[in-house]
Amino acid sequence: MNFDYTDKVKDMRERLLAFMDQHIYPNEARFFEEISANRAKGNAWVPTAIIEELKPKALAAGLWNLFLPRSPRAPQGLSNLEYAPMCEIMGRVPFAAEVFNCSAPDTGNMETLERYASEPLKDEWLEPLLRGEIRSAFLMTEPEVASSDATNIQCRIERDGNEYVINGRKWWSSGAGDPRCAVYIVMGKTNPEAPRHSQQSMIVVPSNAKGISVLRPLTVFGYDDAPHGHMEVLLENVRVPVENLLLGEGRGFEIAQGRLGPGRIHHCMRSIGAAERAMELMCQRLNSRVAFGKPVSAQSVWHERIADARCRIEMARLLTLKAAYMMDTVGNKVAKAEIAMIKVVAPNMACDVIDMAIQAHGGGGVSGDFPLAYAYASQRTLRLADGPDEVHRQSIAKLELARHMALKTEVEMPITRGF
Ligand SMILES: Cc1cc2nc3c(=O)[nH]c(=O)nc-3n(C[C@H](O)[C@H](O)[C@H](O)COP(=O)(O)OP(=O)(O)OC[C@H]3O[C@@H](n4cnc5c(N)ncnc54)[C@H](O)[C@@H]3O)c2cc1C
């Protein structure tokens, strides 16, 4: 395995770092101030001017849609291994990925449309998503059932002539609070009588279709993440043309598996960026404050913590790069253990490192004056979102156990999920 940056990546990385210094870090406070100002005026659910200002600059700098794998639509596309260092840099600031049109859930939805949608659906939804003109949401999780087991999903997608009729209640639909969110990919049952793993399908639904109600934003430790939001959405007799069904009836799991690899690894790369940023802030703070007669950084307990944090960041990064390398060389299916491993390792590591950085900042650490409290909240959600830790650990354990079985029988894997 060779993790050296290619010349293309070296050049792009330099440009991305310069863009972050020139446009992202200096506008970090402005982003949150703008949302607060919009909230004070009565509506936080409007796109921020700062992101809209920066998007054309990112495009002009050749830093647009970097997540796209190489394809006829994106001949300049990067491999997963090439994208990893870019994604890590973007992960240092929560809103940065959107500036480069690289944010979830749009990236996963774009990949899903690219792989599984018909050409007319691609023209209608993928093209404006690639241009950053609209946004999207992925509607899988439901309040009524344990959705980490995707076979539980109850939403109904029933054929009626040339249309499908959709009825269901979803929550944690990330991005559905944004007025630019024009399209949903919805998971639901087309045939409850089919074998367990052939009941679910995925369908493309315009967000303004009749029968859709966005009921409320959910909060994460009190943050509503406006204007993006994580919404509860009700679908009542929503009708879409049969052509909107992706891939075919009963093939929802196949699509979920297809989108899971890239989406998951992107989250992990950003988690590593968030941890690096926390490490940087922690060290600066510890060096700059004096307590009990010496810099706080001179207390040996902090040496222990910093060393531990550095070891864990490096381990997580190497495992993420290995997973990216395997996805590029042997495919997502063969890399499934590594993908599951990083999905457990990276957010847990990031939570712990950010927690140390919060401690190092004293009361300031839990306030809004530093980016740490919000970073912790975001990383903590990743131990649940896209499948909880336990489900990924279960996959890892089952693969491991299967390797040691005398008689290699098929081990039933949990259907992991992705958004
Ligand atoms: C901020 C955020 C954003 C999200 N965005 C989206 C989105 O855009 N689209 C979308 O569809 N969903 C989204 N989700 C939902 C997320 O994917 C689900 O919350 C997650 O898959 C878990 O499903 P659940 O909440 O129904 O928990 P449940 O399935 O009820 O599980 C609850 C707990 O049970 C335990 N558990 C489950 N399975 C096992 C097991 N096999 N072994 C041991 N313990 C187990 C785990 O501790 C788990 O946390 C988001 C969630 C958050 C917090």
Coordinates of C-alpha atoms and ligand atoms in Angstrom, one line a residue:
M1 CA 0.0 0.0 0.0
N2 CA 1.3 3.4 -0.9
F3 CA -0.4 6.4 0.7
D4 CA 1.9 9.0 -0.9
Y5 CA 0.0 12.0 -2.4
T6 CA -0.1 11.9 -6.2
D7 CA 1.0 15.1 -7.9
K8 CA -2.6 15.9 -8.7
V9 CA -3.5 15.6 -5.0
K10 CA -0.4 17.6 -3.9
D11 CA -1.5 20.5 -6.1
M12 CA -5.2 20.2 -5.1
R13 CA -4.4 19.9 -1.4
E14 CA -2.3 23.1 -1.6
R15 CA -5.1 25.0 -3.2
L16 CA -7.6 23.6 -0.7
L17 CA -5.5 24.6 2.3
A18 CA -5.1 28.1 0.8
F19 CA -8.8 28.4 0.3
M20 CA -9.5 27.3 3.9
D21 CA -7.1 30.0 5.1
Q22 CA -8.4 32.7 2.9
H23 CA -12.2 32.0 3.0
I24 CA -13.3 29.4 5.4
Y25 CA -11.6 30.0 8.8
P26 CA -12.1 33.8 8.6
N27 CA -15.8 33.3 8.0
E28 CA -16.4 30.7 10.6
A29 CA -17.9 33.2 13.1
R30 CA -19.9 34.9 10.4
F31 CA -21.6 31.7 9.4
F32 CA -23.0 31.2 12.9
E33 CA -23.7 34.9 13.3
E34 CA -25.7 34.9 10.1
I35 CA -27.9 32.0 11.3
S36 CA -28.4 33.7 14.6
A37 CA -29.4 36.9 12.9
N38 CA -31.8 35.0 10.6
R39 CA -33.3 33.3 13.7
A40 CA -33.7 36.7 15.5
K41 CA -35.5 38.0 12.4
G42 CA -37.9 35.0 12.7
N43 CA -36.6 32.4 10.2
A44 CA -33.4 30.5 10.5
W45 CA -34.4 28.2 7.6
V46 CA -32.9 30.2 4.8
P47 CA -29.6 29.5 3.0
T48 CA -26.7 31.6 4.4
A49 CA -25.3 34.3 2.2
I50 CA -21.7 33.3 3.2
I51 CA -22.0 29.8 1.7
E52 CA -23.6 31.2 -1.5
E53 CA -20.8 33.7 -1.8
L54 CA -18.1 31.2 -1.4
K55 CA -19.5 28.5 -3.7
P56 CA -18.6 30.3 -7.0
K57 CA -15.1 31.0 -5.6
A58 CA -14.6 27.3 -4.9
L59 CA -15.8 26.5 -8.4
A60 CA -13.4 29.0 -9.9
A61 CA -10.6 27.6 -7.8
G62 CA -11.2 24.1 -9.3
L63 CA -12.3 22.8 -5.9
W64 CA -15.8 21.6 -6.7
N65 CA -17.4 18.1 -6.5
L66 CA -14.1 16.6 -5.3
F67 CA -16.0 13.6 -3.9
L68 CA -17.0 12.4 -7.4
P69 CA -15.4 9.1 -8.4
R70 CA -13.8 9.0 -11.8
S71 CA -16.5 8.5 -14.4
P72 CA -17.6 9.8 -17.9
R73 CA -19.4 12.6 -16.0
A74 CA -16.3 13.4 -14.0
P75 CA -13.2 12.4 -16.0
Q76 CA -11.1 14.4 -13.4
G77 CA -12.7 12.5 -10.5
L78 CA -10.5 11.4 -7.6
S79 CA -10.1 7.9 -6.2
N80 CA -11.2 7.3 -2.6
L81 CA -7.5 7.4 -1.5
E82 CA -7.0 10.7 -3.4
Y83 CA -10.1 12.2 -1.9
A84 CA -9.3 11.2 1.7
P85 CA -6.8 14.1 2.5
M86 CA -9.2 16.6 0.9
C87 CA -12.2 15.4 2.9
E88 CA -10.1 15.5 6.1
I89 CA -9.2 19.2 5.5
M90 CA -12.9 20.1 4.9
G91 CA -13.9 18.2 8.1
R92 CA -12.0 20.8 10.2
V93 CA -14.9 23.3 9.8
P94 CA -18.5 22.1 10.0
F95 CA -19.9 24.1 7.0
A96 CA -16.8 23.8 4.8
A97 CA -17.9 20.7 2.8
E98 CA -21.0 22.5 1.4
V99 CA -18.9 25.3 0.0
F100 CA -17.2 22.6 -2.3
N101 CA -20.4 20.8 -3.0
C102 CA -19.1 17.8 -1.0
S103 CA -21.6 17.6 1.9
A104 CA -23.8 14.8 3.1
P105 CA -26.4 13.7 2.3
D106 CA -26.0 15.2 -1.2
T107 CA -22.9 13.3 -2.0
G108 CA -24.5 10.0 -1.2
N109 CA -27.6 10.9 -3.0
M110 CA -25.6 12.1 -6.1
E111 CA -23.7 8.8 -6.1
T112 CA -27.0 6.9 -5.8
L113 CA -28.5 8.8 -8.7
E114 CA -25.4 8.4 -10.8
R115 CA -25.4 4.6 -10.3
Y116 CA -29.0 3.7 -10.3
A117 CA -31.2 6.4 -11.9
S118 CA -32.4 6.6 -15.4
E119 CA -31.0 9.3 -17.7
P120 CA -34.2 11.5 -17.5
L121 CA -34.0 11.3 -13.6
K122 CA -30.3 12.2 -13.8
D123 CA -31.0 15.2 -16.0
E124 CA -33.8 16.3 -13.7
W125 CA -32.1 15.9 -10.3
L126 CA -28.4 14.9 -10.6
E127 CA -27.3 17.7 -12.9
P128 CA -28.7 20.5 -10.6
L129 CA -27.2 18.8 -7.6
L130 CA -23.8 18.6 -9.3
R131 CA -24.1 22.3 -10.0
G132 CA -25.0 23.0 -6.3
E133 CA -28.3 24.6 -7.3
I134 CA -30.5 22.3 -5.2
R135 CA -30.1 20.1 -2.2
S136 CA -31.5 16.7 -1.3
A137 CA -32.4 14.4 1.6
F138 CA -32.4 10.7 2.2
L139 CA -35.5 9.4 4.0
M140 CA -35.0 6.0 5.5
T141 CA -35.2 6.2 9.3
E142 CA -38.7 6.0 10.9
P143 CA -39.8 7.0 14.5
E144 CA -42.0 3.9 14.9
V145 CA -39.4 1.2 14.3
A146 CA -35.8 0.3 15.2
S147 CA -34.4 1.6 11.9
S148 CA -30.9 0.3 12.4
D149 CA -32.4 -2.9 11.2
A150 CA -33.5 -1.7 7.7
T151 CA -35.8 -4.7 7.2
N152 CA -38.1 -2.9 9.8
I153 CA -38.8 0.1 7.6
Q154 CA -42.6 0.3 7.2
C155 CA -43.2 3.1 4.7
R156 CA -45.4 1.8 1.9
I157 CA -44.7 2.3 -1.8
E158 CA -47.7 0.8 -3.7
R159 CA -48.2 0.7 -7.4
D160 CA -51.4 2.2 -8.8
G161 CA -51.4 2.2 -12.6
N162 CA -48.5 4.4 -13.9
E163 CA -47.8 5.8 -10.4
Y164 CA -46.5 4.7 -7.1
V165 CA -48.4 5.9 -4.0
I166 CA -46.2 6.5 -0.9
N167 CA -47.4 6.6 2.7
G168 CA -45.0 6.8 5.7
R169 CA -43.5 8.8 8.5
K170 CA -39.8 9.5 8.5
W171 CA -37.5 11.3 10.9
W172 CA -33.9 12.4 11.0
S173 CA -34.2 13.4 7.3
S174 CA -31.1 15.5 7.2
G175 CA -31.2 18.5 4.9
A176 CA -34.9 18.5 4.5
G177 CA -35.2 21.8 6.4
D178 CA -33.3 23.7 3.7
P179 CA -35.7 25.5 1.3
R180 CA -33.3 24.5 -1.5
C181 CA -33.9 20.8 -0.7
A182 CA -35.8 19.8 -3.9
V183 CA -35.6 16.0 -3.9
Y184 CA -35.8 13.1 -1.6
I185 CA -34.7 9.5 -2.0
V186 CA -37.2 7.5 0.0
M187 CA -36.9 3.9 1.2
G188 CA -40.1 1.9 1.7
K189 CA -41.8 -1.4 1.1
T190 CA -43.1 -2.3 -2.3
N191 CA -44.0 -5.9 -1.3
P192 CA -44.4 -6.8 2.4
E193 CA -45.0 -10.5 1.3
A194 CA -41.6 -10.8 -0.5
P195 CA -38.6 -12.4 1.2
R196 CA -37.3 -10.2 4.0
H197 CA -34.5 -8.6 2.0
S198 CA -36.6 -8.1 -1.2
Q199 CA -39.4 -6.1 0.4
Q200 CA -37.8 -2.6 0.3
S201 CA -37.3 -0.3 -2.7
M202 CA -36.0 3.3 -3.1
I203 CA -37.8 6.0 -5.0
V204 CA -37.1 9.5 -6.1
V205 CA -39.7 12.0 -4.8
P206 CA -39.8 15.8 -5.5
S207 CA -40.0 17.5 -2.1
N208 CA -42.9 19.7 -3.3
A209 CA -45.1 16.7 -4.2
K210 CA -48.6 16.9 -2.9
G211 CA -49.0 15.0 0.4
I212 CA -45.6 15.8 1.9
S213 CA -45.5 17.7 5.2
V214 CA -42.2 18.6 6.9
L215 CA -43.5 18.5 10.5
R216 CA -40.6 19.7 12.7
P217 CA -36.8 19.9 13.1
L218 CA -35.3 17.5 15.6
T219 CA -32.4 18.9 17.7
V220 CA -29.0 17.4 18.5
F221 CA -28.1 18.3 22.1
G222 CA -30.2 21.4 21.5
Y223 CA -28.7 22.4 18.0
D224 CA -31.2 22.4 15.2
D225 CA -28.5 22.6 12.5
A226 CA -30.6 25.3 10.6
P227 CA -30.8 25.8 7.7
H228 CA -29.9 22.2 6.9
G229 CA -31.9 20.5 9.7
H230 CA -32.9 17.0 10.6
M231 CA -36.6 16.8 10.0
E232 CA -39.6 14.7 10.7
V233 CA -41.5 14.2 7.4
L234 CA -44.9 12.8 6.8
L235 CA -45.8 11.3 3.4
E236 CA -49.5 10.9 2.8
N237 CA -50.7 9.5 -0.5
V238 CA -47.8 11.0 -2.3
R239 CA -47.9 10.1 -6.0
V240 CA -44.9 9.9 -8.3
P241 CA -44.5 8.3 -11.8
V242 CA -43.4 4.6 -11.8
E243 CA -40.2 5.7 -13.6
N244 CA -39.0 7.3 -10.3
L245 CA -38.4 3.9 -8.8
L246 CA -34.6 3.2 -8.7
L247 CA -33.3 0.0 -10.1
G248 CA -36.5 -2.0 -9.6
E249 CA -38.9 -3.2 -7.0
G250 CA -37.4 -5.0 -4.0
R251 CA -33.9 -3.8 -4.8
G252 CA -33.6 -1.2 -2.0
F253 CA -31.0 -3.1 0.0
E254 CA -28.8 -3.5 -3.1
I255 CA -28.9 0.3 -3.4
A256 CA -28.3 0.8 0.3
Q257 CA -25.2 -1.4 0.1
G258 CA -24.0 0.4 -3.0
R259 CA -24.1 3.9 -1.4
L260 CA -22.8 2.8 2.0
G261 CA -19.1 2.6 1.3
P262 CA -18.3 6.1 0.0
G263 CA -20.7 7.9 2.3
R264 CA -19.3 6.2 5.3
I265 CA -15.7 6.8 4.5
H266 CA -16.4 10.5 3.8
H267 CA -17.8 10.8 7.3
C268 CA -14.7 9.2 8.8
M269 CA -12.3 11.4 6.9
R270 CA -14.1 14.5 8.1
S271 CA -14.1 13.0 11.7
I272 CA -10.3 12.8 11.5
G273 CA -10.2 16.5 10.3
A274 CA -12.4 17.5 13.3
A275 CA -10.1 15.6 15.7
E276 CA -7.0 17.3 14.2
R277 CA -8.5 20.7 14.7
A278 CA -9.4 19.9 18.3
M279 CA -5.9 18.7 18.9
E280 CA -4.5 21.9 17.5
L281 CA -6.8 24.1 19.6
M282 CA -6.1 21.9 22.7
C283 CA -2.3 22.3 22.4
Q284 CA -2.6 26.1 21.7
R285 CA -4.8 26.5 24.8
L286 CA -2.7 24.4 27.1
N287 CA 0.5 26.3 26.0
S288 CA -1.2 29.7 26.5
R289 CA -2.6 29.4 30.0
V290 CA -0.8 29.3 33.3
A291 CA -2.3 27.5 36.4
F292 CA -0.6 26.8 39.7
G293 CA 2.6 28.4 38.7
K294 CA 3.3 26.8 35.3
P295 CA 1.7 26.4 31.8
V296 CA -1.1 23.9 31.9
S297 CA 0.8 22.1 29.2
A298 CA 3.6 21.3 31.6
Q299 CA 1.3 19.1 33.7
S300 CA 2.1 15.5 33.0
V301 CA -1.5 14.4 32.7
W302 CA -1.8 16.5 29.6
H303 CA 1.3 14.8 28.1
E304 CA -0.5 11.5 28.6
R305 CA -3.7 12.8 26.9
I306 CA -1.9 14.5 24.0
A307 CA 0.1 11.4 23.3
D308 CA -2.9 9.2 23.5
A309 CA -4.8 11.6 21.1
R310 CA -2.0 11.7 18.6
C311 CA -1.7 7.9 18.6
R312 CA -5.4 7.4 18.1
I313 CA -5.7 10.0 15.3
E314 CA -2.8 8.4 13.4
M315 CA -4.3 4.9 13.8
A316 CA -7.7 6.1 12.7
R317 CA -6.2 7.8 9.7
L318 CA -4.1 4.8 8.6
L319 CA -7.2 2.5 8.9
T320 CA -9.3 5.0 6.9
L321 CA -6.6 5.2 4.2
K322 CA -6.4 1.4 4.1
A323 CA -10.2 1.2 3.7
A324 CA -10.0 3.8 0.9
Y325 CA -7.2 1.9 -0.8
M326 CA -9.2 -1.3 -0.7
M327 CA -12.3 0.3 -2.0
D328 CA -10.3 1.6 -4.9
T329 CA -8.5 -1.7 -5.6
V330 CA -10.8 -4.6 -4.6
G331 CA -14.2 -2.9 -4.4
N332 CA -16.6 -1.9 -1.6
K333 CA -17.8 -5.4 -1.1
V334 CA -14.4 -6.9 -0.3
A335 CA -13.6 -3.9 1.8
K336 CA -16.7 -4.2 3.9
A337 CA -14.9 -5.2 7.1
E338 CA -12.5 -2.2 6.8
I339 CA -15.4 0.2 6.1
A340 CA -17.3 -1.1 9.2
M341 CA -14.1 -0.8 11.3
I342 CA -13.5 2.9 10.4
K343 CA -17.1 3.7 10.9
V344 CA -16.6 2.5 14.5
V345 CA -13.1 3.8 15.1
A346 CA -13.2 7.3 13.6
P347 CA -16.2 8.9 15.3
N348 CA -15.3 7.3 18.7
M349 CA -11.7 8.6 18.4
A350 CA -13.0 12.0 17.4
C351 CA -15.4 12.2 20.3
D352 CA -12.7 11.3 22.7
V353 CA -10.1 13.8 21.3
I354 CA -12.7 16.6 21.2
D355 CA -13.7 15.8 24.7
M356 CA -10.1 16.2 25.8
A357 CA -9.9 19.5 24.0
I358 CA -13.1 20.7 25.7
Q359 CA -11.5 19.8 29.1
A360 CA -8.4 21.7 28.2
H361 CA -10.5 24.8 27.5
G362 CA -12.2 24.7 30.9
G363 CA -15.6 26.4 30.8
G364 CA -14.9 27.9 27.5
G365 CA -14.8 24.4 26.0
V366 CA -18.5 23.8 26.4
S367 CA -19.5 27.4 25.3
G368 CA -20.2 28.7 21.9
D369 CA -17.0 30.8 21.9
F370 CA -15.0 27.8 20.6
P371 CA -16.0 25.3 17.9
L372 CA -15.5 22.4 20.2
A373 CA -19.0 21.9 21.7
Y374 CA -20.6 21.9 18.3
A375 CA -17.9 19.6 16.9
Y376 CA -18.5 17.2 19.8
A377 CA -22.3 17.2 19.2
S378 CA -21.7 16.5 15.5
Q379 CA -19.3 13.7 16.0
R380 CA -21.4 12.0 18.7
T381 CA -24.3 11.7 16.2
L382 CA -22.0 9.7 13.9
R383 CA -21.9 6.9 16.5
L384 CA -25.6 6.5 15.6
A385 CA -26.2 7.9 12.2
D386 CA -25.5 5.7 9.3
G387 CA -26.0 2.7 11.6
P388 CA -25.0 2.6 15.3
D389 CA -21.6 1.3 16.5
E390 CA -23.1 -2.0 17.7
V391 CA -24.4 -2.9 14.2
H392 CA -21.0 -2.3 12.6
R393 CA -19.2 -4.2 15.4
Q394 CA -21.6 -7.1 14.7
S395 CA -20.6 -7.1 11.1
I396 CA -16.9 -7.1 11.9
A397 CA -17.4 -9.9 14.4
K398 CA -19.4 -12.0 12.1
L399 CA -16.8 -11.7 9.3
E400 CA -14.1 -12.5 11.8
L401 CA -15.9 -15.6 13.1
A402 CA -16.7 -16.8 9.6
R403 CA -13.0 -16.8 8.8
H404 CA -12.4 -19.3 11.6
M405 CA -15.3 -21.6 10.9
A406 CA -14.2 -25.1 10.1
L407 CA -17.1 -25.5 7.7
K408 CA -17.6 -22.2 5.9
T409 CA -21.4 -21.7 6.1
E410 CA -22.9 -18.5 5.0
V411 CA -23.1 -16.1 7.9
E412 CA -26.1 -13.8 7.9
M413 CA -24.8 -10.2 7.9
P414 CA -26.9 -7.3 9.3
I415 CA -28.1 -5.1 6.5
T416 CA -26.2 -2.0 7.2
R417 CA -27.5 1.3 6.0
G418 CA -26.2 4.4 4.5
F419 CA -27.3 8.0 3.8
Ligands
LIG1 C1 -27.8 13.8 13.3 C2 -28.4 12.6 12.6 C3 -28.6 12.6 11.3 C4 -29.3 11.5 10.6 N1 -29.5 11.6 9.3 C5 -30.3 10.7 8.7 C6 -30.7 10.8 7.3 O1 -30.4 11.8 6.6 N2 -31.5 9.9 6.8 C7 -31.9 8.8 7.5 O2 -32.7 8.0 7.0 N3 -31.5 8.6 8.8 C8 -30.7 9.5 9.4 N4 -30.4 9.4 10.7 C9 -30.9 8.3 11.5 C10 -29.9 7.2 11.9 O3 -29.3 6.6 10.8 C11 -30.5 6.3 12.9 O4 -30.8 7.0 14.0 C12 -29.7 5.0 13.2 O5 -29.6 4.2 12.0 C13 -30.3 4.2 14.3 O6 -31.6 3.9 14.1 P1 -32.7 4.2 15.2 O7 -32.5 5.6 15.6 O8 -34.0 3.8 14.8 O9 -32.2 3.4 16.5 P2 -32.6 1.9 16.8 O10 -32.6 1.0 15.6 O11 -33.9 1.9 17.6 O12 -31.4 1.4 17.7 C14 -31.3 2.0 19.1 C15 -30.1 1.4 19.7 O13 -30.2 0.0 19.8 C16 -28.9 -0.6 19.8 N5 -28.8 -1.6 18.8 C17 -29.3 -1.7 17.5 N6 -28.9 -2.8 16.9 C18 -28.1 -3.4 17.7 C19 -27.4 -4.6 17.6 N7 -27.4 -5.4 16.5 N8 -26.7 -5.0 18.7 C20 -26.7 -4.3 19.8 N9 -27.3 -3.2 19.9 C21 -28.0 -2.7 18.9 C22 -27.9 0.5 19.5 O14 -27.3 1.0 20.7 C23 -28.8 1.6 18.9 O15 -28.3 2.9 19.1 C24 -29.7 10.4 11.4 C25 -29.4 10.4 12.8 C26 -28.8 11.4 13.4 C27 -28.6 11.4 14.9

